[in-house]
XYZ file of C-alpha atoms in Angstrom:
639
model
C 0.000 0.000 0.000
C 1.613 3.253 -1.109
C 0.928 6.520 0.655
C 0.033 9.615 -1.356
C 2.562 12.399 -0.769
C -0.241 14.921 -0.109
C -1.914 12.743 2.478
C -1.745 14.316 5.903
C 0.344 12.835 8.663
C -2.762 11.885 10.611
C -4.102 9.999 7.589
C -0.769 8.152 7.323
C -1.044 7.079 10.920
C -4.608 5.857 10.336
C -3.657 3.884 7.270
C -0.597 2.388 8.952
C -2.633 1.460 12.007
C -5.186 -0.318 9.851
C -2.432 -2.107 7.963
C -0.841 -3.262 11.234
C -4.191 -4.498 12.524
C -4.888 -6.465 9.353
C -1.484 -8.168 9.630
C -2.020 -9.047 13.293
C -5.469 -10.470 12.635
C -3.983 -12.582 9.845
C -1.367 -13.823 12.307
C -4.018 -14.681 14.876
C -6.108 -16.511 12.284
C -3.060 -18.527 11.178
C -2.767 -20.033 14.656
C -5.925 -22.085 14.100
C -5.088 -23.070 10.530
C -5.054 -26.910 10.385
C -2.668 -27.013 7.403
C 0.863 -26.663 8.838
C 2.390 -25.710 5.482
C -0.201 -23.003 4.869
C 0.153 -21.802 8.464
C 3.904 -21.417 7.994
C 3.419 -19.492 4.748
C 0.943 -17.074 6.340
C 3.249 -16.379 9.276
C 6.182 -15.695 7.004
C 4.004 -13.362 4.981
C 2.982 -11.538 8.183
C 6.641 -10.985 8.992
C 7.374 -9.662 5.503
C 4.370 -7.318 5.691
C 5.461 -5.974 9.086
C 8.975 -5.314 7.780
C 7.519 -3.444 4.826
C 5.213 -1.427 7.073
C 8.034 -0.509 9.459
C 10.198 0.593 6.557
C 7.434 2.954 5.391
C 7.028 4.446 8.862
C 10.759 4.858 9.387
C 11.113 6.345 5.920
C 9.834 9.602 7.443
C 11.535 11.573 10.228
C 10.373 10.468 13.706
C 7.324 12.300 14.948
C 5.781 12.210 18.425
C 2.308 11.244 17.234
C 3.529 8.310 15.035
C 6.162 6.949 17.392
C 3.706 4.837 19.472
C 2.613 3.131 16.266
C 6.216 2.706 15.092
C 7.303 1.143 18.384
C 4.275 -1.172 18.378
C 4.935 -2.320 14.806
C 8.559 -3.010 15.755
C 7.385 -4.925 18.828
C 5.031 -7.031 16.687
C 7.676 -7.640 14.050
C 10.313 -8.863 16.517
C 7.923 -11.280 18.226
C 6.606 -12.583 14.901
C 10.155 -13.032 13.599
C 11.231 -14.873 16.771
C 8.395 -17.335 16.177
C 9.311 -18.175 12.597
C 13.099 -18.188 12.977
C 14.917 -21.250 14.266
C 17.011 -19.196 16.672
C 14.192 -17.399 18.530
C 15.387 -13.961 19.645
C 18.367 -12.808 17.554
C 21.091 -10.186 17.987
C 19.550 -8.184 15.147
C 16.434 -7.676 17.277
C 18.451 -5.824 19.912
C 19.930 -3.610 17.191
C 16.444 -2.805 15.881
C 15.271 -1.853 19.372
C 18.292 0.423 19.863
C 17.641 2.113 16.498
C 14.027 2.728 17.517
C 15.122 4.280 20.832
C 17.469 6.594 18.959
C 14.534 7.783 16.862
C 12.571 8.407 20.064
C 15.455 10.544 21.377
C 15.496 12.444 18.098
C 11.739 13.090 18.298
C 12.155 14.344 21.863
C 14.682 16.885 20.616
C 17.653 15.333 22.418
C 20.726 15.076 20.232
C 22.463 12.404 22.332
C 21.474 9.129 20.739
C 24.303 6.986 22.162
C 22.822 3.656 23.219
C 24.139 3.842 26.782
C 21.453 5.146 29.120
C 18.809 5.669 26.432
C 16.086 4.076 28.524
C 16.915 6.284 31.522
C 16.636 9.446 29.448
C 13.502 8.417 27.573
C 11.518 7.227 30.585
C 12.461 10.377 32.487
C 10.867 12.563 29.753
C 7.333 13.978 29.820
C 5.443 11.434 27.704
C 1.857 10.933 26.637
C -0.119 7.955 27.945
C -0.061 6.354 24.493
C 3.700 6.809 24.200
C 4.257 5.456 27.718
C 2.174 2.399 26.893
C 4.188 1.704 23.707
C 7.478 2.208 25.568
C 6.448 -0.163 28.363
C 5.584 -2.747 25.744
C 8.968 -2.324 24.051
C 10.755 -2.293 27.414
C 9.260 -5.676 28.228
C 10.628 -6.961 24.926
C 14.007 -5.383 25.707
C 14.111 -7.205 29.068
C 13.318 -10.475 27.311
C 16.160 -9.894 24.827
C 18.584 -9.181 27.665
C 17.517 -12.199 29.692
C 17.840 -14.498 26.684
C 21.336 -13.107 26.150
C 22.421 -13.658 29.766
C 22.164 -10.015 30.870
C 19.898 -10.142 33.959
C 21.524 -7.065 35.502
C 20.624 -4.878 32.501
C 17.080 -6.224 32.643
C 16.929 -5.447 36.369
C 18.024 -1.848 35.851
C 15.362 -1.282 33.207
C 12.676 -2.922 35.342
C 13.603 -0.682 38.259
C 12.927 2.310 35.988
C 9.590 0.886 34.891
C 8.527 0.174 38.468
C 9.912 3.458 39.794
C 11.810 1.332 42.332
C 13.876 3.401 44.771
C 17.572 2.742 45.268
C 17.932 1.491 41.696
C 21.639 0.844 41.748
C 21.438 -1.213 44.909
C 18.694 -3.434 43.453
C 20.367 -3.880 40.118
C 23.340 -5.598 41.710
C 21.199 -8.290 43.320
C 19.900 -10.992 41.036
C 17.495 -12.078 43.773
C 15.664 -8.779 43.323
C 14.818 -9.463 39.678
C 11.517 -11.170 40.508
C 10.615 -8.360 42.920
C 11.342 -5.800 40.218
C 9.077 -7.600 37.727
C 6.319 -7.732 40.337
C 6.767 -4.009 41.041
C 6.425 -3.097 37.364
C 3.128 -1.263 37.021
C 2.221 -1.918 33.415
C 0.923 1.147 31.650
C -2.763 0.667 30.632
C -3.425 -0.133 26.978
C -6.294 1.231 24.932
C -8.106 -1.812 23.528
C -8.370 -2.333 19.768
C -6.538 0.887 18.853
C -3.267 -0.624 17.695
C -3.362 -4.419 17.771
C -0.445 -6.373 19.220
C 0.485 -10.039 19.036
C 0.737 -10.047 22.830
C -0.409 -7.682 25.585
C 2.105 -6.017 27.884
C 0.588 -7.638 30.974
C 1.140 -11.026 29.351
C 4.741 -10.066 28.615
C 5.194 -9.202 32.295
C 3.841 -12.598 33.387
C 6.092 -14.473 30.959
C 9.115 -12.431 32.045
C 8.413 -13.422 35.635
C 8.257 -17.106 34.735
C 11.412 -16.956 32.599
C 13.358 -15.001 35.215
C 12.391 -17.447 37.976
C 13.364 -20.429 35.814
C 16.685 -18.839 34.814
C 17.523 -18.000 38.425
C 16.692 -21.579 39.373
C 19.015 -22.967 36.692
C 21.793 -20.593 37.799
C 21.408 -21.889 41.360
C 21.455 -25.496 40.088
C 24.671 -24.869 38.166
C 26.135 -23.450 41.383
C 24.970 -26.597 43.260
C 22.826 -24.411 45.526
C 19.841 -26.725 45.275
C 17.711 -25.399 48.174
C 17.824 -21.945 46.567
C 17.104 -23.514 43.176
C 13.988 -25.156 44.617
C 12.692 -21.772 45.826
C 13.083 -20.209 42.369
C 11.712 -23.223 40.504
C 8.646 -23.454 42.711
C 8.041 -19.772 41.961
C 8.384 -20.530 38.252
C 5.977 -23.463 38.503
C 3.299 -21.188 39.963
C 3.543 -18.605 37.150
C 2.380 -18.392 33.534
C 3.941 -20.859 31.086
C 3.072 -23.612 28.641
C 2.651 -27.242 29.685
C 5.961 -28.027 28.027
C 7.853 -25.463 30.111
C 6.009 -26.537 33.250
C 7.143 -30.114 32.600
C 10.738 -28.890 32.299
C 10.389 -26.900 35.525
C 9.136 -29.988 37.377
C 12.023 -31.989 35.900
C 14.529 -29.457 37.242
C 12.732 -29.442 40.588
C 12.948 -33.209 40.750
C 16.662 -33.074 39.956
C 17.217 -30.511 42.730
C 15.350 -32.663 45.260
C 17.415 -35.658 44.065
C 20.612 -33.753 44.842
C 19.130 -32.838 48.237
C 18.633 -36.567 48.985
C 14.834 -36.341 48.878
C 13.949 -39.261 46.567
C 10.184 -39.286 47.111
C 9.916 -35.550 46.355
C 12.000 -36.156 43.213
C 9.752 -38.944 41.977
C 6.650 -36.855 42.647
C 8.049 -33.964 40.578
C 9.008 -36.241 37.710
C 5.538 -37.802 37.705
C 4.080 -34.288 37.482
C 6.464 -33.507 34.617
C 5.245 -36.541 32.661
C 1.621 -35.685 33.386
C 2.221 -32.246 31.875
C 4.110 -33.529 28.843
C 4.851 -37.211 28.299
C 7.474 -36.199 25.752
C 9.529 -34.711 28.598
C 11.545 -37.913 28.549
C 14.328 -36.596 30.774
C 11.933 -37.119 33.707
C 11.822 -40.827 32.851
C 15.603 -40.977 32.549
C 16.159 -39.211 35.892
C 13.673 -41.619 37.496
C 15.665 -44.595 36.231
C 18.875 -43.142 37.707
C 17.171 -42.644 41.075
C 15.788 -46.194 41.061
C 19.304 -47.483 40.320
C 20.664 -45.542 43.297
C 17.904 -47.019 45.461
C 18.733 -50.547 44.277
C 15.255 -50.959 42.776
C 16.298 -52.808 39.617
C 12.747 -53.726 38.612
C 11.570 -50.102 38.621
C 14.741 -48.924 36.910
C 14.337 -51.365 34.043
C 10.650 -50.495 33.752
C 11.489 -46.777 33.462
C 14.218 -47.486 30.892
C 11.846 -49.703 28.870
C 9.244 -46.919 28.765
C 11.943 -44.430 27.787
C 13.252 -46.672 25.006
C 9.737 -47.229 23.633
C 9.050 -43.492 23.652
C 12.338 -42.781 21.841
C 11.742 -45.468 19.238
C 8.089 -44.512 18.677
C 7.647 -40.769 19.262
C 4.085 -39.820 20.141
C 2.090 -38.160 17.381
C 0.131 -36.230 19.992
C 2.219 -33.080 20.223
C -0.526 -30.898 21.699
C 1.359 -29.800 24.791
C 4.435 -28.892 22.755
C 2.657 -26.664 20.252
C 3.127 -22.907 20.412
C 0.807 -21.662 23.144
C 1.659 -17.924 23.025
C 3.588 -15.863 20.489
C 5.586 -14.383 23.386
C 6.567 -17.230 25.702
C 9.230 -18.536 28.027
C 10.717 -20.826 25.382
C 11.938 -17.758 23.467
C 13.797 -16.415 26.514
C 15.124 -19.585 28.136
C 17.043 -21.337 25.399
C 17.145 -25.123 25.388
C 20.941 -25.034 25.758
C 20.510 -23.405 29.183
C 18.539 -26.428 30.415
C 20.418 -29.107 28.479
C 22.413 -30.301 31.494
C 19.198 -31.183 33.306
C 16.623 -32.089 30.637
C 18.734 -33.833 27.990
C 17.936 -37.500 27.387
C 20.110 -40.374 26.122
C 19.404 -41.751 22.654
C 17.578 -45.013 22.065
C 20.817 -47.004 21.617
C 22.215 -45.545 24.814
C 19.065 -46.481 26.719
C 19.177 -49.975 25.249
C 22.758 -50.287 26.486
C 21.762 -49.181 29.995
C 19.106 -51.903 30.017
C 21.527 -54.544 28.751
C 24.247 -53.652 31.227
C 21.895 -53.543 34.204
C 20.449 -56.952 33.292
C 23.941 -58.418 32.989
C 25.029 -56.964 36.329
C 21.951 -58.440 38.006
C 22.345 -61.870 36.397
C 19.271 -61.518 34.178
C 21.308 -63.101 31.451
C 18.554 -64.000 29.009
C 17.232 -60.429 29.032
C 20.777 -59.072 28.816
C 21.536 -61.180 25.742
C 18.391 -59.959 24.010
C 19.216 -56.314 24.707
C 22.865 -56.643 23.650
C 22.027 -58.378 20.374
C 19.374 -55.759 19.561
C 21.887 -53.014 20.367
C 24.578 -54.546 18.167
C 22.048 -54.846 15.332
C 21.071 -51.186 15.717
C 24.717 -50.080 15.735
C 25.454 -52.125 12.617
C 22.496 -50.447 10.906
C 23.938 -47.055 11.823
C 20.773 -46.028 13.638
C 22.538 -44.175 16.471
C 21.815 -40.454 15.861
C 24.426 -37.832 16.630
C 22.824 -35.312 18.970
C 23.755 -31.651 19.252
C 24.212 -31.962 23.024
C 26.418 -34.394 24.889
C 24.491 -37.354 26.224
C 24.054 -37.896 29.980
C 24.775 -41.594 29.373
C 27.101 -41.922 26.364
C 27.822 -45.323 24.896
C 31.152 -46.941 25.732
C 33.553 -47.832 22.932
C 32.155 -50.389 20.494
C 34.601 -53.212 21.466
C 33.407 -52.872 25.088
C 29.796 -53.426 23.997
C 30.798 -56.515 22.016
C 32.849 -57.926 24.896
C 29.971 -57.417 27.337
C 27.643 -59.106 24.846
C 30.056 -62.039 24.643
C 30.165 -62.288 28.452
C 26.352 -62.286 28.531
C 26.242 -65.052 25.919
C 28.733 -67.068 27.981
C 26.551 -66.747 31.078
C 23.546 -67.784 29.000
C 25.463 -70.872 27.815
C 25.372 -69.743 24.177
C 29.038 -70.582 23.712
C 29.193 -70.651 19.909
C 27.523 -67.240 19.699
C 29.991 -65.879 22.259
C 32.875 -67.082 20.068
C 31.333 -65.392 17.011
C 31.089 -62.055 18.828
C 34.687 -62.354 20.059
C 35.881 -63.016 16.514
C 34.215 -59.752 15.415
C 36.294 -57.886 18.005
C 39.516 -59.648 17.058
C 39.027 -59.068 13.324
C 38.455 -55.363 13.965
C 41.487 -54.931 16.242
C 43.997 -57.223 14.508
C 45.896 -54.366 12.830
C 45.872 -52.144 15.933
C 47.707 -54.403 18.394
C 51.222 -54.391 16.928
C 54.217 -52.904 18.748
C 55.130 -52.622 22.420
C 53.548 -50.276 24.974
C 55.500 -48.565 27.751
C 54.007 -47.035 30.906
C 56.990 -44.665 31.032
C 56.098 -43.339 27.578
C 52.422 -42.894 28.448
C 53.359 -40.933 31.561
C 56.280 -38.869 30.280
C 55.957 -38.446 26.516
C 52.859 -36.325 25.888
C 53.253 -36.492 22.107
C 53.052 -40.290 22.039
C 50.842 -40.741 25.105
C 47.494 -40.472 23.296
C 48.292 -42.904 20.495
C 49.973 -45.352 22.872
C 47.025 -45.201 25.303
C 44.713 -46.061 22.415
C 46.997 -48.928 21.436
C 46.921 -50.123 25.064
C 43.116 -50.147 24.980
C 43.171 -52.202 21.783
C 45.592 -54.723 23.298
C 43.443 -55.101 26.421
C 40.275 -55.503 24.333
C 41.883 -58.096 22.056
C 43.295 -59.960 25.073
C 39.848 -59.939 26.680
C 38.316 -61.321 23.486
C 40.825 -64.199 23.493
C 40.095 -64.823 27.182
C 36.324 -64.950 26.631
C 36.779 -67.089 23.530
C 38.983 -69.453 25.520
C 36.280 -69.733 28.179
C 33.645 -70.499 25.546
C 35.827 -73.140 23.874
C 36.484 -74.781 27.241
C 32.747 -75.088 27.848
C 32.406 -76.745 24.433
C 35.079 -79.279 25.404
C 37.677 -77.965 22.924
C 40.486 -77.965 25.499
C 43.437 -77.619 23.097
C 41.851 -74.719 21.240
C 40.904 -73.148 24.571
C 44.550 -73.305 25.744
C 45.590 -71.723 22.447
C 43.289 -68.741 23.030
C 44.396 -68.313 26.636
C 47.997 -68.362 25.386
C 47.241 -65.720 22.749
C 45.748 -63.587 25.507
C 48.971 -63.876 27.531
C 51.185 -63.241 24.498
C 49.334 -60.012 23.705
C 49.783 -58.849 27.291
C 53.574 -59.179 26.971
C 53.470 -56.056 24.792
C 52.782 -54.048 27.958
C 55.904 -52.901 29.875
C 56.008 -51.065 33.194
C 59.591 -49.882 32.745
C 60.983 -47.906 35.667
C 57.695 -46.346 36.711
C 57.698 -48.026 40.120
C 54.242 -48.413 41.623
C 51.726 -48.323 38.800
C 48.276 -46.969 39.660
C 46.833 -47.070 36.150
C 43.472 -48.829 35.954
C 44.676 -50.450 32.748
C 47.530 -52.048 34.686
C 45.088 -53.638 37.139
C 43.069 -54.945 34.184
C 46.299 -56.292 32.659
C 47.045 -58.236 35.851
C 43.596 -59.775 36.107
C 43.588 -60.698 32.421
C 46.913 -62.471 32.793
C 45.855 -64.245 35.998
C 42.540 -65.332 34.430
C 44.261 -66.636 31.286
C 46.828 -68.607 33.331
C 44.041 -69.968 35.516
C 42.050 -70.897 32.416
C 45.063 -72.788 31.030
C 45.487 -74.591 34.355
C 41.885 -75.803 34.257
C 42.277 -77.042 30.679
C 45.514 -78.877 31.388
C 43.766 -80.577 34.317
C 41.006 -81.678 31.961
C 43.638 -83.116 29.620
C 45.421 -84.938 32.474
C 48.533 -82.763 32.341
C 48.598 -82.117 36.080
C 52.174 -80.820 36.361
C 51.589 -78.206 33.657
C 48.291 -77.345 35.314
C 50.117 -76.824 38.632
C 52.724 -74.577 37.013
C 50.027 -72.352 35.481
C 48.101 -72.195 38.752
C 51.264 -71.080 40.594
C 51.930 -68.393 37.984
C 48.336 -67.177 38.259
C 48.657 -66.983 42.052
C 51.894 -65.039 41.660
C 50.290 -62.471 39.298
C 47.049 -61.947 41.257
C 46.866 -63.776 44.599
C 43.458 -62.220 45.314
C 41.828 -63.444 42.098
C 38.865 -65.712 42.992
C 39.450 -69.375 42.265
C 43.223 -69.277 41.892
C 43.876 -70.835 45.328
C 41.225 -73.489 44.732
C 42.815 -74.418 41.408
C 46.270 -74.614 42.966
C 45.057 -76.802 45.817
C 43.250 -79.109 43.410
C 46.411 -79.467 41.283
C 48.495 -80.302 44.351
C 45.945 -82.855 45.501
C 45.938 -84.524 42.082
C 49.712 -84.905 42.311
C 49.454 -86.325 45.848
C 51.272 -83.393 47.408
C 48.945 -83.111 50.394
C 51.454 -81.533 52.712
C 52.155 -78.697 50.281
C 48.418 -78.294 49.693
C 47.841 -78.072 53.452
C 50.536 -75.404 53.718
C 48.874 -73.386 50.937
C 45.512 -73.863 52.651
C 46.854 -72.493 55.937
C 48.350 -69.495 54.157
C 45.085 -68.839 52.379
C 43.065 -69.109 55.600
C 45.358 -66.726 57.476
C 45.220 -64.125 54.669
C 41.601 -64.669 53.655
C 40.291 -61.304 54.851
C 43.208 -59.385 53.334
C 42.822 -61.146 49.999
C 39.071 -60.488 50.016
C 39.668 -56.760 50.577
C 42.317 -56.672 47.848
C 39.888 -58.253 45.424
C 37.135 -55.791 46.347
C 39.553 -52.923 45.656
C 40.521 -54.385 42.280
C 37.020 -55.425 41.225
C 35.741 -51.827 41.246
C 38.194 -50.954 38.457
C 37.428 -53.945 36.273
C 35.252 -53.674 33.163
C 31.973 -55.548 33.466
C 32.961 -58.307 31.045
C 35.923 -59.271 33.274
C 33.997 -59.111 36.529
C 31.566 -61.592 34.935
C 34.459 -64.040 34.368
C 35.329 -63.979 38.064
C 31.777 -64.942 39.096
C 32.194 -68.618 38.295
C 35.393 -68.748 40.353
C 33.789 -67.437 43.548
C 33.182 -70.791 45.248
C 35.689 -73.455 46.370
C 35.017 -77.183 46.048
C 33.424 -78.268 49.324
C 34.841 -81.822 49.277
C 38.350 -80.481 48.710
C 37.984 -78.046 51.579
C 36.706 -80.812 53.888
C 39.580 -83.096 52.957
C 42.172 -80.387 53.609
C 40.607 -79.400 56.909
C 40.632 -83.028 58.084
C 44.260 -83.410 56.993
C 45.319 -80.233 58.832
C 43.429 -81.270 62.003
C 44.999 -84.748 61.983
C 48.435 -83.242 61.453
C 47.922 -80.859 64.370
C 46.801 -83.712 66.646
C 49.879 -85.693 65.762
C 52.092 -82.704 66.509
C 50.592 -82.333 70.036
C 51.471 -85.937 71.193
C 54.977 -87.268 72.052
C 54.647 -90.168 69.654
C 53.402 -87.805 67.003
C 56.484 -85.689 67.541
C 58.841 -88.602 67.023
C 56.969 -89.679 63.917
C 57.153 -86.196 62.560
C 60.909 -86.086 63.219
C 61.469 -89.448 61.488
C 59.500 -88.194 58.546
């Protein structure tokens, strides 16, 4: 619509007002349009029309009687643009607001249009009610822009001007006062239906209050001040926001209560979050973590199963996530601000959590199912790469395969376990060449990263040979089993401690247990093949490497018994009995650093043969009785 040059200024204002109102009504009508594509087109057209209208208004020098309209059109344009742009509020919006304020200063006859202090000067001027109303509206938008950009102090200073709050400078330095300042803001009354807006100023005030409370709560959470966070978040939950934001607030509240060791309050908040928006899946994830901490495996797995189903089959009912207001908290509080507390693992990551928890709790059949499904999904490349880091990232792929193999072993699916191990070995075969030195890892920073990666590959490949050896032994292939245990040991010889002294690396502890387990595995197989002396030698070596490893003493005693060396077996039994508590504590200290697939191997070694124990105890008791009698003493001396 072009304006005739002879048209009076008042006529221009009338025409521009009508044009603005038509655009806003079109925007409002688009909100109920069922066709999403058409709705998007109409909104984009509204934005283009508002830009064009603003350009016409600003094509003339600023005038007092058109400035309220100009500021309102700018206000509408920024909010409309924030709704159709992917980034919400943008830096260009702040520039547009500053340009508009400079035009206000020009209309007021003040030459100083430097951005610093513009709001102070403008709000201190003698303004009409209409102008004050437009400025309050724009000031609310300015506060939203500052809050979204992490400038709460600037927002507080402006709000103190709007609310005529005394002692402005004192208030502006206290973030706690921000909510009080928003409450104190006495919104200038608006004349209905004169110049239409996409959102009323009173609504803007309510949304600002909600956003400020939520932001202050998140700041307190990041500072680990959870009681203070709860106060802010409860304030946010009681103020105006969409169901989606309310669900996120309850999720953050639940997390704060969780950190305050209030599990029931946490669960209640997360249930409320899901009742507001079932797509707020972080509430389900946090619930599963809490159930794990409580030792409630059944509830944890149930929560993870629901989460996995929701991730795999997103709900088509998106009603509580649709835009509820053009000006809303989501535009001010960016998702990145909340990502630490409301981000959710991906479906593959959740599947892994389920598999691992089942394996740890000896639900082997369920664990196998989850691991095989996970491996299939990873092979299909279905793991999406999220923009935010996951709260439960997947381990390295060889670790997943090794855990799957351990689960298959426990489920007595030995051939399948071998197949999975072969996948690991084929992948790592070219990455396990060359020696690895602890001294180099510690002292040579240039080579440390590549050598640490090589160390991981060696440990993974050794573990695969160990698990494969276990599977072959269960199939009765004793020679092949010994071969795999030997390959495990040979790979471990690539690892050198050098002159590093006491090694505290977790990898070194894993190295020791791998070697002890492989030697113990060989000992068992040589026993099965009737090679008792070789079995004894391997058992002794295993005891030397890791005396606390479960089953190594039992194997040694059994080998000695087979060779008829009862006296030596009794001596070993006494030593074991006297150091039993120490060895148990050593094993507990080591076990915490072991990967899950190795801790599974040690499970079957936990118990000692009862008949062997009884026989040794009887032998020791008889020997002690003989030593306490004179005749026994002489016999002992002759012997």
